[in-house]
CSV table of C-alpha atoms and ligand atoms in Angstrom, one decimal:
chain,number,residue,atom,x,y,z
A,14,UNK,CA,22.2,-17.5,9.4
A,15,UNK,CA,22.8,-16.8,13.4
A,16,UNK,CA,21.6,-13.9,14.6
A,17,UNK,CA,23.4,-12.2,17.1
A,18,UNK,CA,21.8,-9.3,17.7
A,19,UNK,CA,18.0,-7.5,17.9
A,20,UNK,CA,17.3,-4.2,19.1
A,21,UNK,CA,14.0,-2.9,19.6
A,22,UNK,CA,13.2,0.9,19.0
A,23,UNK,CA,10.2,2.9,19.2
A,24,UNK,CA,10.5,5.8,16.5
A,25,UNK,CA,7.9,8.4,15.2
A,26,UNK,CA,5.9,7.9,12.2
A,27,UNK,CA,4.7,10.3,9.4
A,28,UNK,CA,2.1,11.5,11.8
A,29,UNK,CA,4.4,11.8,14.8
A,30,UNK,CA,2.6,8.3,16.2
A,31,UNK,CA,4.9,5.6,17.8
A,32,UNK,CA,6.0,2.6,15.6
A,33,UNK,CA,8.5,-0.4,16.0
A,34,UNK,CA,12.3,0.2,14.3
A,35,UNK,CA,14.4,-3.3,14.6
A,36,UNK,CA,17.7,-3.4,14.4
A,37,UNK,CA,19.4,-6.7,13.4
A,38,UNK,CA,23.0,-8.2,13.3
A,39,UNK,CA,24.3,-11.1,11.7
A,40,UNK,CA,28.2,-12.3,11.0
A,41,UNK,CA,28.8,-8.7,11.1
A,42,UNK,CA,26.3,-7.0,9.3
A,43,UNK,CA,23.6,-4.5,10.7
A,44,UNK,CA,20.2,-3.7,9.5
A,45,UNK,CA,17.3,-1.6,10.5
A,46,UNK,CA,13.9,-1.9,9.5
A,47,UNK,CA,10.9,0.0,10.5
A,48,UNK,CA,7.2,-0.4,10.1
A,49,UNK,CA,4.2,2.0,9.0
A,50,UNK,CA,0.9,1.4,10.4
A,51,UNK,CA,-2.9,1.4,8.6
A,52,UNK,CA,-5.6,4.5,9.5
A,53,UNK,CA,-8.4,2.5,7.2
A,54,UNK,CA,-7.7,-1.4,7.9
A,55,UNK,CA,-9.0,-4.5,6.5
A,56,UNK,CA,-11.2,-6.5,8.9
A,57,UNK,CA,-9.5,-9.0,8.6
A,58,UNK,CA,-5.7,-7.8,8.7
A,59,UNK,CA,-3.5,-9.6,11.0
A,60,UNK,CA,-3.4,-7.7,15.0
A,61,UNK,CA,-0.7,-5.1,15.9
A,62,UNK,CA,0.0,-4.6,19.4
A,63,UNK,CA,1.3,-1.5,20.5
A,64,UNK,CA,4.9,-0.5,19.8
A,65,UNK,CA,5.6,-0.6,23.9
A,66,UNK,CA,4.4,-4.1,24.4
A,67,UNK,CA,6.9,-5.1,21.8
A,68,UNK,CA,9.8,-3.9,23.8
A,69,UNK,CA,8.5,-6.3,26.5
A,70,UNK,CA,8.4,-9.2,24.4
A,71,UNK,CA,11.4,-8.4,22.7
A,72,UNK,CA,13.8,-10.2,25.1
A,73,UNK,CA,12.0,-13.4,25.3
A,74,UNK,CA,12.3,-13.6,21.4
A,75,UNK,CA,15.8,-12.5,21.4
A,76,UNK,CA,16.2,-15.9,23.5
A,77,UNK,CA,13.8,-18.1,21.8
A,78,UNK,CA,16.1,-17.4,18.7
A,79,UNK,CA,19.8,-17.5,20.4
A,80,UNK,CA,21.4,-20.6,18.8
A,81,UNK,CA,18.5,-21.1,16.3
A,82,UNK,CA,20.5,-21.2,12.3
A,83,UNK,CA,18.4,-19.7,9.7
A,84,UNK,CA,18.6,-20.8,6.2
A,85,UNK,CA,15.5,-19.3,4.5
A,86,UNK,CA,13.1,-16.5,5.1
A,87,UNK,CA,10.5,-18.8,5.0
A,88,UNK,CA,11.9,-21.2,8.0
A,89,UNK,CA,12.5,-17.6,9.9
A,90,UNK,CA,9.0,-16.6,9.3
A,91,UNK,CA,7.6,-19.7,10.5
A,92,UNK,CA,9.7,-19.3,13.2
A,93,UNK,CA,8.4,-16.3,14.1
A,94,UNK,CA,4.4,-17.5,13.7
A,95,UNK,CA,5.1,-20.7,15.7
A,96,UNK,CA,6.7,-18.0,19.0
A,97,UNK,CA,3.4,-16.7,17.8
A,98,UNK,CA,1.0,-19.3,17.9
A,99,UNK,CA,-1.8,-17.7,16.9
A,100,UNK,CA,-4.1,-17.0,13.6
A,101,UNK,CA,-3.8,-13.3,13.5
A,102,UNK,CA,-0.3,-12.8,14.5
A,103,UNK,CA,-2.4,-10.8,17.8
A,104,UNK,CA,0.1,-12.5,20.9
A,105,UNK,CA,3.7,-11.5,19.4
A,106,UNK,CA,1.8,-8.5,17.2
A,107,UNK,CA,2.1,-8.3,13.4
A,108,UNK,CA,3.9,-5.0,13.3
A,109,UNK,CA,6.7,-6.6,15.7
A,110,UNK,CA,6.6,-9.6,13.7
A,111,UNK,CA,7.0,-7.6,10.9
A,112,UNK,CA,9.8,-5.9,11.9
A,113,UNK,CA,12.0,-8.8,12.2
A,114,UNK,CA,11.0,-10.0,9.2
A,115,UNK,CA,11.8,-7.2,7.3
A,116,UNK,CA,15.2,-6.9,8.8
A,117,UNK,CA,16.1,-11.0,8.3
A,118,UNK,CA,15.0,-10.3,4.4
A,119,UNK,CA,17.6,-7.5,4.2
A,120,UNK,CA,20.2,-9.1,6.2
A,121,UNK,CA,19.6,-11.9,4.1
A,122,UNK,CA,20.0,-10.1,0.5
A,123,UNK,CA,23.2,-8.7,2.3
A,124,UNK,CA,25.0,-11.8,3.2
A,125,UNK,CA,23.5,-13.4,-0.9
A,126,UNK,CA,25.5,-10.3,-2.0
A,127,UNK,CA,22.1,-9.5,-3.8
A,128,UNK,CA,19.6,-6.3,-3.7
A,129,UNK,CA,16.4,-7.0,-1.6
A,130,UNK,CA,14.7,-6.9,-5.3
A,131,UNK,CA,16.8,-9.4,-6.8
A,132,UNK,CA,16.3,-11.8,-3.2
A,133,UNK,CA,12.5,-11.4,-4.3
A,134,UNK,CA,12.7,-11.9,-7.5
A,135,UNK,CA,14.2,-14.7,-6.7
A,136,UNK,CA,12.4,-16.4,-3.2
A,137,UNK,CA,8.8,-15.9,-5.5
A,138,UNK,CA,9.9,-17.2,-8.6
A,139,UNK,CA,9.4,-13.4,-10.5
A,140,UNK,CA,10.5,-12.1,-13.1
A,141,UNK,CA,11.3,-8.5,-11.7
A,142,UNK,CA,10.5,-5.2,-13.3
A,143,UNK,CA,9.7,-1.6,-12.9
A,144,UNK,CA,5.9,-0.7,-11.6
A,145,UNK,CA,3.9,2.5,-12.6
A,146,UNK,CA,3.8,4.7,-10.3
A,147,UNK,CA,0.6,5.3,-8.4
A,148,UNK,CA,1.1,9.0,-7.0
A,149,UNK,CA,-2.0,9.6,-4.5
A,150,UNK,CA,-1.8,13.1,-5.5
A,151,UNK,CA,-5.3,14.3,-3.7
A,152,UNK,CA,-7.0,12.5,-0.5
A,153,UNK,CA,-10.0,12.4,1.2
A,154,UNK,CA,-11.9,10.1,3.8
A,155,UNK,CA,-10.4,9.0,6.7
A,156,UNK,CA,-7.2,10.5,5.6
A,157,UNK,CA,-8.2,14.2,6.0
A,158,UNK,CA,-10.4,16.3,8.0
A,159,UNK,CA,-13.1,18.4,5.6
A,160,UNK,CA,-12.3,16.9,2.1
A,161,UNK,CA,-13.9,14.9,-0.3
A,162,UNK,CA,-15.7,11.0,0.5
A,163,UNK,CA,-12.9,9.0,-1.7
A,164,UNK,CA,-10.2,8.7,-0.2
A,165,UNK,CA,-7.4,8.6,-2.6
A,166,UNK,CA,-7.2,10.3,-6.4
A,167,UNK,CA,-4.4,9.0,-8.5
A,168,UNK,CA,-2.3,10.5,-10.8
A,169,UNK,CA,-0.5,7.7,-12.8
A,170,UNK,CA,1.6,8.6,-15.6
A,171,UNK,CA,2.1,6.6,-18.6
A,172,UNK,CA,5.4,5.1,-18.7
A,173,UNK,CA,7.1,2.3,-17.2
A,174,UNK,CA,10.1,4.8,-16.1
A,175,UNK,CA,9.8,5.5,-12.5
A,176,UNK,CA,12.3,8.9,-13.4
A,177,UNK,CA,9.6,10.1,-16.0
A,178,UNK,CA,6.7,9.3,-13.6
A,179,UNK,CA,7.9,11.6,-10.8
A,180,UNK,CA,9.4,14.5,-12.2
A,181,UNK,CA,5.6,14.3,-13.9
A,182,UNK,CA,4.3,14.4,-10.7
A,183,UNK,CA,6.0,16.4,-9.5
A,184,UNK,CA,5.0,19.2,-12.4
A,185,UNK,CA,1.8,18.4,-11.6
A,186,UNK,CA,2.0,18.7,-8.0
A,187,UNK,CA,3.0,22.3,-8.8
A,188,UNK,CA,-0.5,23.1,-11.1
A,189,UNK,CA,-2.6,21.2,-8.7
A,190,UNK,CA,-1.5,22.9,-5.2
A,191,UNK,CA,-2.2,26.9,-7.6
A,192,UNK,CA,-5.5,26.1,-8.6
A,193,UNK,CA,-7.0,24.4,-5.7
A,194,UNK,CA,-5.4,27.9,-3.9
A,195,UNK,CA,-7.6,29.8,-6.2
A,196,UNK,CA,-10.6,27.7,-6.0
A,197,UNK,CA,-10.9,27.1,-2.3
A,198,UNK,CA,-8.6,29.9,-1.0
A,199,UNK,CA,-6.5,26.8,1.1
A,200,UNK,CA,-4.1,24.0,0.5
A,201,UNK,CA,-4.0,21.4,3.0
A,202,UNK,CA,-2.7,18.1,3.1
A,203,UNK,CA,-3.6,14.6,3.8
A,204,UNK,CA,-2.4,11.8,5.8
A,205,UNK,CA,-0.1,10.6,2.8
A,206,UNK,CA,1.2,14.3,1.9
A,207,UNK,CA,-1.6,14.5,-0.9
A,208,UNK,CA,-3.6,17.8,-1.3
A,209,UNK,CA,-7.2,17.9,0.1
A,210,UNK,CA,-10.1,19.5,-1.4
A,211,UNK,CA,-12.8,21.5,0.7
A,212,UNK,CA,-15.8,20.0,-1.1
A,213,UNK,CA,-18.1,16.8,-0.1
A,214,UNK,CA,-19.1,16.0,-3.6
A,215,UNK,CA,-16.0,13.0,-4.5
A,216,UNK,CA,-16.0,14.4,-8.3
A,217,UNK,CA,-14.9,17.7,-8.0
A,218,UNK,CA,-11.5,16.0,-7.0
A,219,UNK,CA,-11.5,14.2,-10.5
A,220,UNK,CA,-12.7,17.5,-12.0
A,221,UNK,CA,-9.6,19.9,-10.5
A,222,UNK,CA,-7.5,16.4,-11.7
A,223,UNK,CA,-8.7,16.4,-14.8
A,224,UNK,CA,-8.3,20.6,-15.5
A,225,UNK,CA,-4.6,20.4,-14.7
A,226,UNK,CA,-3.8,17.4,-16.6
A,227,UNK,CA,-5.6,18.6,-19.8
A,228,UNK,CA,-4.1,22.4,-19.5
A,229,UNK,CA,-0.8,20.8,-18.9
A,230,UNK,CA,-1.0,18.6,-21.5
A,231,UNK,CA,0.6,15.3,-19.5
A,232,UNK,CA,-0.1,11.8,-20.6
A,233,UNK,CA,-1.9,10.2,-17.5
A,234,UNK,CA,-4.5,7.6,-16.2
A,235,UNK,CA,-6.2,8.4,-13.2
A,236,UNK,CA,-7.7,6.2,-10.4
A,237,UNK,CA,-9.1,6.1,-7.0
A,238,UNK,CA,-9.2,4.3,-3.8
A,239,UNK,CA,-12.5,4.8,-2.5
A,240,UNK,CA,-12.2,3.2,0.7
A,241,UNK,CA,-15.5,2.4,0.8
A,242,UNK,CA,-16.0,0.2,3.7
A,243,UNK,CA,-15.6,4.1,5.8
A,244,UNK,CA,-18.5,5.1,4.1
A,245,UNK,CA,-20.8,2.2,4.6
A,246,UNK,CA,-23.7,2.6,7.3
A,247,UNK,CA,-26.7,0.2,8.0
A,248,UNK,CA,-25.8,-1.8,4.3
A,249,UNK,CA,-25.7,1.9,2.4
A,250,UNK,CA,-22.9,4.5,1.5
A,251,UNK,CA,-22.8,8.1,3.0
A,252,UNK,CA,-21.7,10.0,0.5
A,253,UNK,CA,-21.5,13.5,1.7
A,254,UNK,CA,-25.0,14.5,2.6
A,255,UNK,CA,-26.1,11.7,-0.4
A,256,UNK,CA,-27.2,8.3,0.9
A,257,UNK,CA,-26.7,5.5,-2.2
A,258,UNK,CA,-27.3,1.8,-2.2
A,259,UNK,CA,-25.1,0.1,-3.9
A,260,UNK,CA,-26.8,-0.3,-7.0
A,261,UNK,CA,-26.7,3.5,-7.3
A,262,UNK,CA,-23.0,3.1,-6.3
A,263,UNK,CA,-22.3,1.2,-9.3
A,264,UNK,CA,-24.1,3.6,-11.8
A,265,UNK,CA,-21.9,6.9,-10.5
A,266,UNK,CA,-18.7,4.9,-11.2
A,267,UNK,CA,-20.1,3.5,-14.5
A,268,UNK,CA,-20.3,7.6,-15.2
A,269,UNK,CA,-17.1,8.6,-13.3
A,270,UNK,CA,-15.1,5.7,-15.3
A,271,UNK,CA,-16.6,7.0,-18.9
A,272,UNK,CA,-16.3,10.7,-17.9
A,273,UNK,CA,-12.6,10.3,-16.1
A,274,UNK,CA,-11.8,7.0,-18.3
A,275,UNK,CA,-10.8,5.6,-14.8
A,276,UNK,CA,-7.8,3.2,-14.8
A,277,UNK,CA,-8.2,1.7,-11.5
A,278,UNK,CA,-10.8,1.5,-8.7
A,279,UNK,CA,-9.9,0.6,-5.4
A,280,UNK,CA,-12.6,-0.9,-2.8
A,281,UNK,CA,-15.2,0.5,-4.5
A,282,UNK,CA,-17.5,-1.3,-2.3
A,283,UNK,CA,-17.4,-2.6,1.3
A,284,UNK,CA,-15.8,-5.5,2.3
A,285,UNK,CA,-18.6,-7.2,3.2
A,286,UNK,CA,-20.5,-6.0,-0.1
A,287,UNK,CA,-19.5,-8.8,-2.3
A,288,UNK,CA,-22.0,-8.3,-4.4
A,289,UNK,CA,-21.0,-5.1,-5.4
A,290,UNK,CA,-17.9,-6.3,-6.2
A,291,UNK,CA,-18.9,-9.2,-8.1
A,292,UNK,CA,-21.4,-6.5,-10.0
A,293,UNK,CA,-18.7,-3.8,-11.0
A,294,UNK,CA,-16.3,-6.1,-12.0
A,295,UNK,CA,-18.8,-7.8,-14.3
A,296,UNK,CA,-19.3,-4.1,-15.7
A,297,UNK,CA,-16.2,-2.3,-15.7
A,298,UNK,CA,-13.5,-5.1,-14.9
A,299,UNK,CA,-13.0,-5.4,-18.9
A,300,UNK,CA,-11.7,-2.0,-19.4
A,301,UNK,CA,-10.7,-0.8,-15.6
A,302,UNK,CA,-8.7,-2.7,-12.6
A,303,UNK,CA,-10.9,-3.3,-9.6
A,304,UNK,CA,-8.3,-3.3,-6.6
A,305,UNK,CA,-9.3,-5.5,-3.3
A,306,UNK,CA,-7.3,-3.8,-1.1
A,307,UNK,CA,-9.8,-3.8,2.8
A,308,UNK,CA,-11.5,-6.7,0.8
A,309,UNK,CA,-8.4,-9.2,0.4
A,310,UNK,CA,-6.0,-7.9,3.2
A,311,UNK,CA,-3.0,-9.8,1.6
A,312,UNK,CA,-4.6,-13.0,2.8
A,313,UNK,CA,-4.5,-16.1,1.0
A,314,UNK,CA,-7.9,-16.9,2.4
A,315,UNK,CA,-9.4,-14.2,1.3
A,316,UNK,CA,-8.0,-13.5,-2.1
A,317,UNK,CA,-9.1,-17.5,-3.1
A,318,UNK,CA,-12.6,-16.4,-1.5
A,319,UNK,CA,-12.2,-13.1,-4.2
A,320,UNK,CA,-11.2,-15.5,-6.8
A,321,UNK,CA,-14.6,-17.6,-6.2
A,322,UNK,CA,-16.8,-14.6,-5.9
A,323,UNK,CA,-15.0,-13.3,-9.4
A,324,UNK,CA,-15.1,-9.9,-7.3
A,325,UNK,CA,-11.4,-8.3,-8.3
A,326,UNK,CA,-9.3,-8.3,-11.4
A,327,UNK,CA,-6.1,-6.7,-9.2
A,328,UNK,CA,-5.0,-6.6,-5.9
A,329,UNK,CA,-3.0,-4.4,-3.3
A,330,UNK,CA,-0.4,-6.2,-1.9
A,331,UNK,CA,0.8,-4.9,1.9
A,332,UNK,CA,3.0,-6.6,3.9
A,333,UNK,CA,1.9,-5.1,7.2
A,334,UNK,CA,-1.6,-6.6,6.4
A,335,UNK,CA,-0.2,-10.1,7.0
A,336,UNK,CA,2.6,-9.7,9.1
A,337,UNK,CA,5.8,-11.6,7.6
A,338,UNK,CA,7.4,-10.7,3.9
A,339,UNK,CA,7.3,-15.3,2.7
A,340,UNK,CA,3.4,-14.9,3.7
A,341,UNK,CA,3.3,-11.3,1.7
A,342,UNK,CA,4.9,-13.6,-1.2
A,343,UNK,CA,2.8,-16.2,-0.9
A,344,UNK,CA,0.0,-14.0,-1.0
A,345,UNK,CA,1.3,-12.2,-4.1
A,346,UNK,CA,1.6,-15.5,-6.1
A,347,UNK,CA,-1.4,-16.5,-5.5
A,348,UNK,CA,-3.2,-13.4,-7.0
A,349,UNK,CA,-1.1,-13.6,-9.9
A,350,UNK,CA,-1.9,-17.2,-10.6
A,351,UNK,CA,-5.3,-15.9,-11.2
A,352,UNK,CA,-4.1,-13.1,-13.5
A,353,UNK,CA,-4.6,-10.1,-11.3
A,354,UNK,CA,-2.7,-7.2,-11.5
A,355,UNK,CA,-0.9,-6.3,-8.5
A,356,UNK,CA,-0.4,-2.9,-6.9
A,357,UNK,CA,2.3,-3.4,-3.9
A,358,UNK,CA,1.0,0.2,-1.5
A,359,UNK,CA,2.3,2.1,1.9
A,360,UNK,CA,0.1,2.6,4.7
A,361,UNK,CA,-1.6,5.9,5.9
A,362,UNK,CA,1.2,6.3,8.4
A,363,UNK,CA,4.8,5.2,7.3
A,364,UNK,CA,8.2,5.4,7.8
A,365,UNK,CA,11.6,6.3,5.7
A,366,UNK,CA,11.8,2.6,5.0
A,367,UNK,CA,12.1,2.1,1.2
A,368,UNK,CA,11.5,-2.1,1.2
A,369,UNK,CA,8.4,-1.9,-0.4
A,370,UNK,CA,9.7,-0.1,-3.9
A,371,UNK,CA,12.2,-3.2,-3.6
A,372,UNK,CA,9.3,-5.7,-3.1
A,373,UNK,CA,7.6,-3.7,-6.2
A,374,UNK,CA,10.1,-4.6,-8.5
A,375,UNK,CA,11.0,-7.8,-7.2
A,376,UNK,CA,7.4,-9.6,-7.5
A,377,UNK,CA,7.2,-8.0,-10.8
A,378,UNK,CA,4.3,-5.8,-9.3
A,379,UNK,CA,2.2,-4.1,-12.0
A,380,UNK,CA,2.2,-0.9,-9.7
A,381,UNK,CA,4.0,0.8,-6.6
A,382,UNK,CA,1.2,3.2,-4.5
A,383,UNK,CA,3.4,5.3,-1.7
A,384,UNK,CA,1.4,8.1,-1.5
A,385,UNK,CA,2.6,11.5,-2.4
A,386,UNK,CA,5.6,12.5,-2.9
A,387,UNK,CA,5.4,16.1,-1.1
A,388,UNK,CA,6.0,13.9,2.0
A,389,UNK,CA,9.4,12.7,2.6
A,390,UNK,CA,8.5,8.8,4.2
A,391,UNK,CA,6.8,8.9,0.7
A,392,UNK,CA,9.5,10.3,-1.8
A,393,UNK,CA,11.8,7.6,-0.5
A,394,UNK,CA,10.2,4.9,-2.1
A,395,UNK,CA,9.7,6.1,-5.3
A,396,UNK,CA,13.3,7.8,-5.3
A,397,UNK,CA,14.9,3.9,-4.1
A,398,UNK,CA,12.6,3.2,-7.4
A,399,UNK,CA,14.9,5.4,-9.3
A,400,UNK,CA,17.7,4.4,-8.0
A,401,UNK,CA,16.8,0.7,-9.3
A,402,UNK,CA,16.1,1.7,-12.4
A,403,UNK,CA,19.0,3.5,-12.6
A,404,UNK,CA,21.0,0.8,-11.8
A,405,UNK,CA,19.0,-1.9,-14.5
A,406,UNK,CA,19.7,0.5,-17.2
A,407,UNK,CA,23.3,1.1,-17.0
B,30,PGA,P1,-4.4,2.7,5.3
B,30,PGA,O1,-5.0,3.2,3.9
B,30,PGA,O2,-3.0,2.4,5.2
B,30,PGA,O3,-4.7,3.9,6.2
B,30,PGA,O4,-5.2,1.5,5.7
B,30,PGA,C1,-4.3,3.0,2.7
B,30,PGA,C2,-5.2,2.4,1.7
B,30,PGA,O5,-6.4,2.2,2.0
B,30,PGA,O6,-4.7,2.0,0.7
B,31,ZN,ZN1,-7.0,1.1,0.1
């Protein structure tokens, strides 16, 4: 495949920040593609540069690739690293490099006559099906101002239909947004369009969860992403006005996970706290999915190093962690050859782009995380869910 044309845009994000929107031709096709950006990243995440110093670059790319012929996505990619020609992506950027990598995947699907799912499925050897849904219906962290020290509380139905999941949610969303009104006297939202919650101790968000659910009636696990390498100071965890070590740390989830029956914990402990890691999985990891998310950045390198330590059971999956979609594969294999589950997630700021519900169901993914759907760069992914599903069933 020749590409003919690359245009480089700066657009607006969920949270009005720039970002990098490229726009690709190819034997007269056109694609855009656009990339969200982290707030909490992974040490070691692949660099971003910022979205102007992309536009620079841009033309010297466009000619590096004039009369280049592109057969895979892989040969494109490591096209793109060798331009590169560094580890972390940090001279070209891995959000610029993402972008074209994004657009080449859907301009290849186009010209295969295949959905991006179905090119997926196919480039990483899945067998593709419909994730549950992950809604990340109340935030704190690094996400919010004044809310709780977890930084995500999931809502995750029961059922394998993407259609059922959100109109559940968005019932829910309904219940949830009344009673924290008439328990704090304020709604606000988070980064990802989730609710916040006025309080610094990180159950009460599982308690107000848990109220609504069980007056509601609805079918549900819940989980968290506890971010917790933005609570870790001087080899403990702030917790509010609580200081815990992370022996302490594993006891309140031991209790949360019995109390909540938690289905999933994300970084529970900091990334450099492997042996929290390896502890709670020992302890919970039967029952409950312990998601490396800052811990295994989508990298190869690390997820083996997870593997060895025995210090996950699942795994988020991001593709702006790594930088190109074959290395995001890659990545996603690997996990799964060592029977993790794998949770493919947005970022803290995103985009309308709806690739990653496609990379969901083409890897097979046990879950899709895009945030809440009150926001509209979230709703698209889980809606291009439904429209997937829509289209297997009939
Ligand atoms: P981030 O957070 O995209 O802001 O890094 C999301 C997450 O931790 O899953
Ligand atoms: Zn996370």
């Amino acid at each position: 495949m020749k590409i003919n044309e690359i245009d480089i845009k700066i657009i607006p994000d969920s949270k009005g920040k720039d970002t990098l929107e490229a726009e690709m031709e190819s034997g007269g096709i056109r694609i855009t593609a656009s990339v969200p950006a982290g707030e909490s990243t992974g040490r070691n995440e692949t660099k971003v540069i910022v979205p102007k110093a992309a536009l620079e670059k841009a033309s010297w790319v466009k000619t590096q690739m004039k009369n280049q012929d592109f057969i895979t996505l892989e040969q494109f990619d490591g096209f793109l690293n060798t331009l590169d020609g560094t580890p972390d992506k940090s001279n070209l950027g891995a959000n610029f490099i993402l972008s074209l990598s994004l657009a080449f995947t859907k301009l290849l699907a186009k010209q295969s006559n295949l959905e991006v799912w179905q090119l997926i499925a196919k480039i990483s050897g899945s067998k593709p099906g419909l994730p549950l849904c992950f809604f990340n219906v109340i935030e704190g962290g690094v996400h919010t101002t004044d809310s709780l020290p977890f930084q995500e509380y999931w809502f995750i139905p029961k059922t394998n239909s993407p259609k059922e999941a959100l109109d559940k949610c968005l019932s829910l969303l309904k219940f949830l947004g009344e009673k924290i009104q008439a328990k704090y006297g304020e709604v606000k939202m988070g980064s990802e369009g989730g609710f916040t919650v006025p309080s610094k101790d990180a159950e009460d968000g599982l308690k107000i969860l848990q109220e609504v659910i069980k007056e509601r009636g609805l079918d549900t696990n819940l989980g968290l992403d506890v971010a917790a390498s933005t609570l870790f100071e001087n080899g403990s965890y702030r917790m509010g006005e609580k200081i815990m070590s992370n022996n302490d740390l594993l006891s309140y989830y031991q209790l949360l996970t019995t109390n909540y029956q938690l289905f999933a914990i994300e970084d529970p402990f900091a990334e450099e706290d492997w042996d929290g890691f390896a502890k709670i999985t020992k302890s919970l990891g039967s029952a409950t999915w312990i998601v490396g998310d800052d811990l295994t950045t989508t990298n190869p390198k690390t997820i083996k190093m997870a593997a060895e330590k025995e210090a996950v059971n699942a795994v988020i999956i991001k593709t702006t962690q790594i930088g190109t979609v074959s290395e995001t594969i890659q990545a996603a294999n690997l996990a799964k050859s060592f029977g993790w589950k794998i949770i493919v997630a947005n970022r803290g700021e995103e985009t309308m782009d709806d690739f990653i519900a496609d990379l969901a169901v083409g890897l097979g993914a046990a879950g899709l995380k895009s945030g809440c759907p009150l926001q509209k760069e979230r709703l698209v992914k889980y809606e291009r869910l439904l429209e997937i599903e829509s289209r297997i069933k009939n």
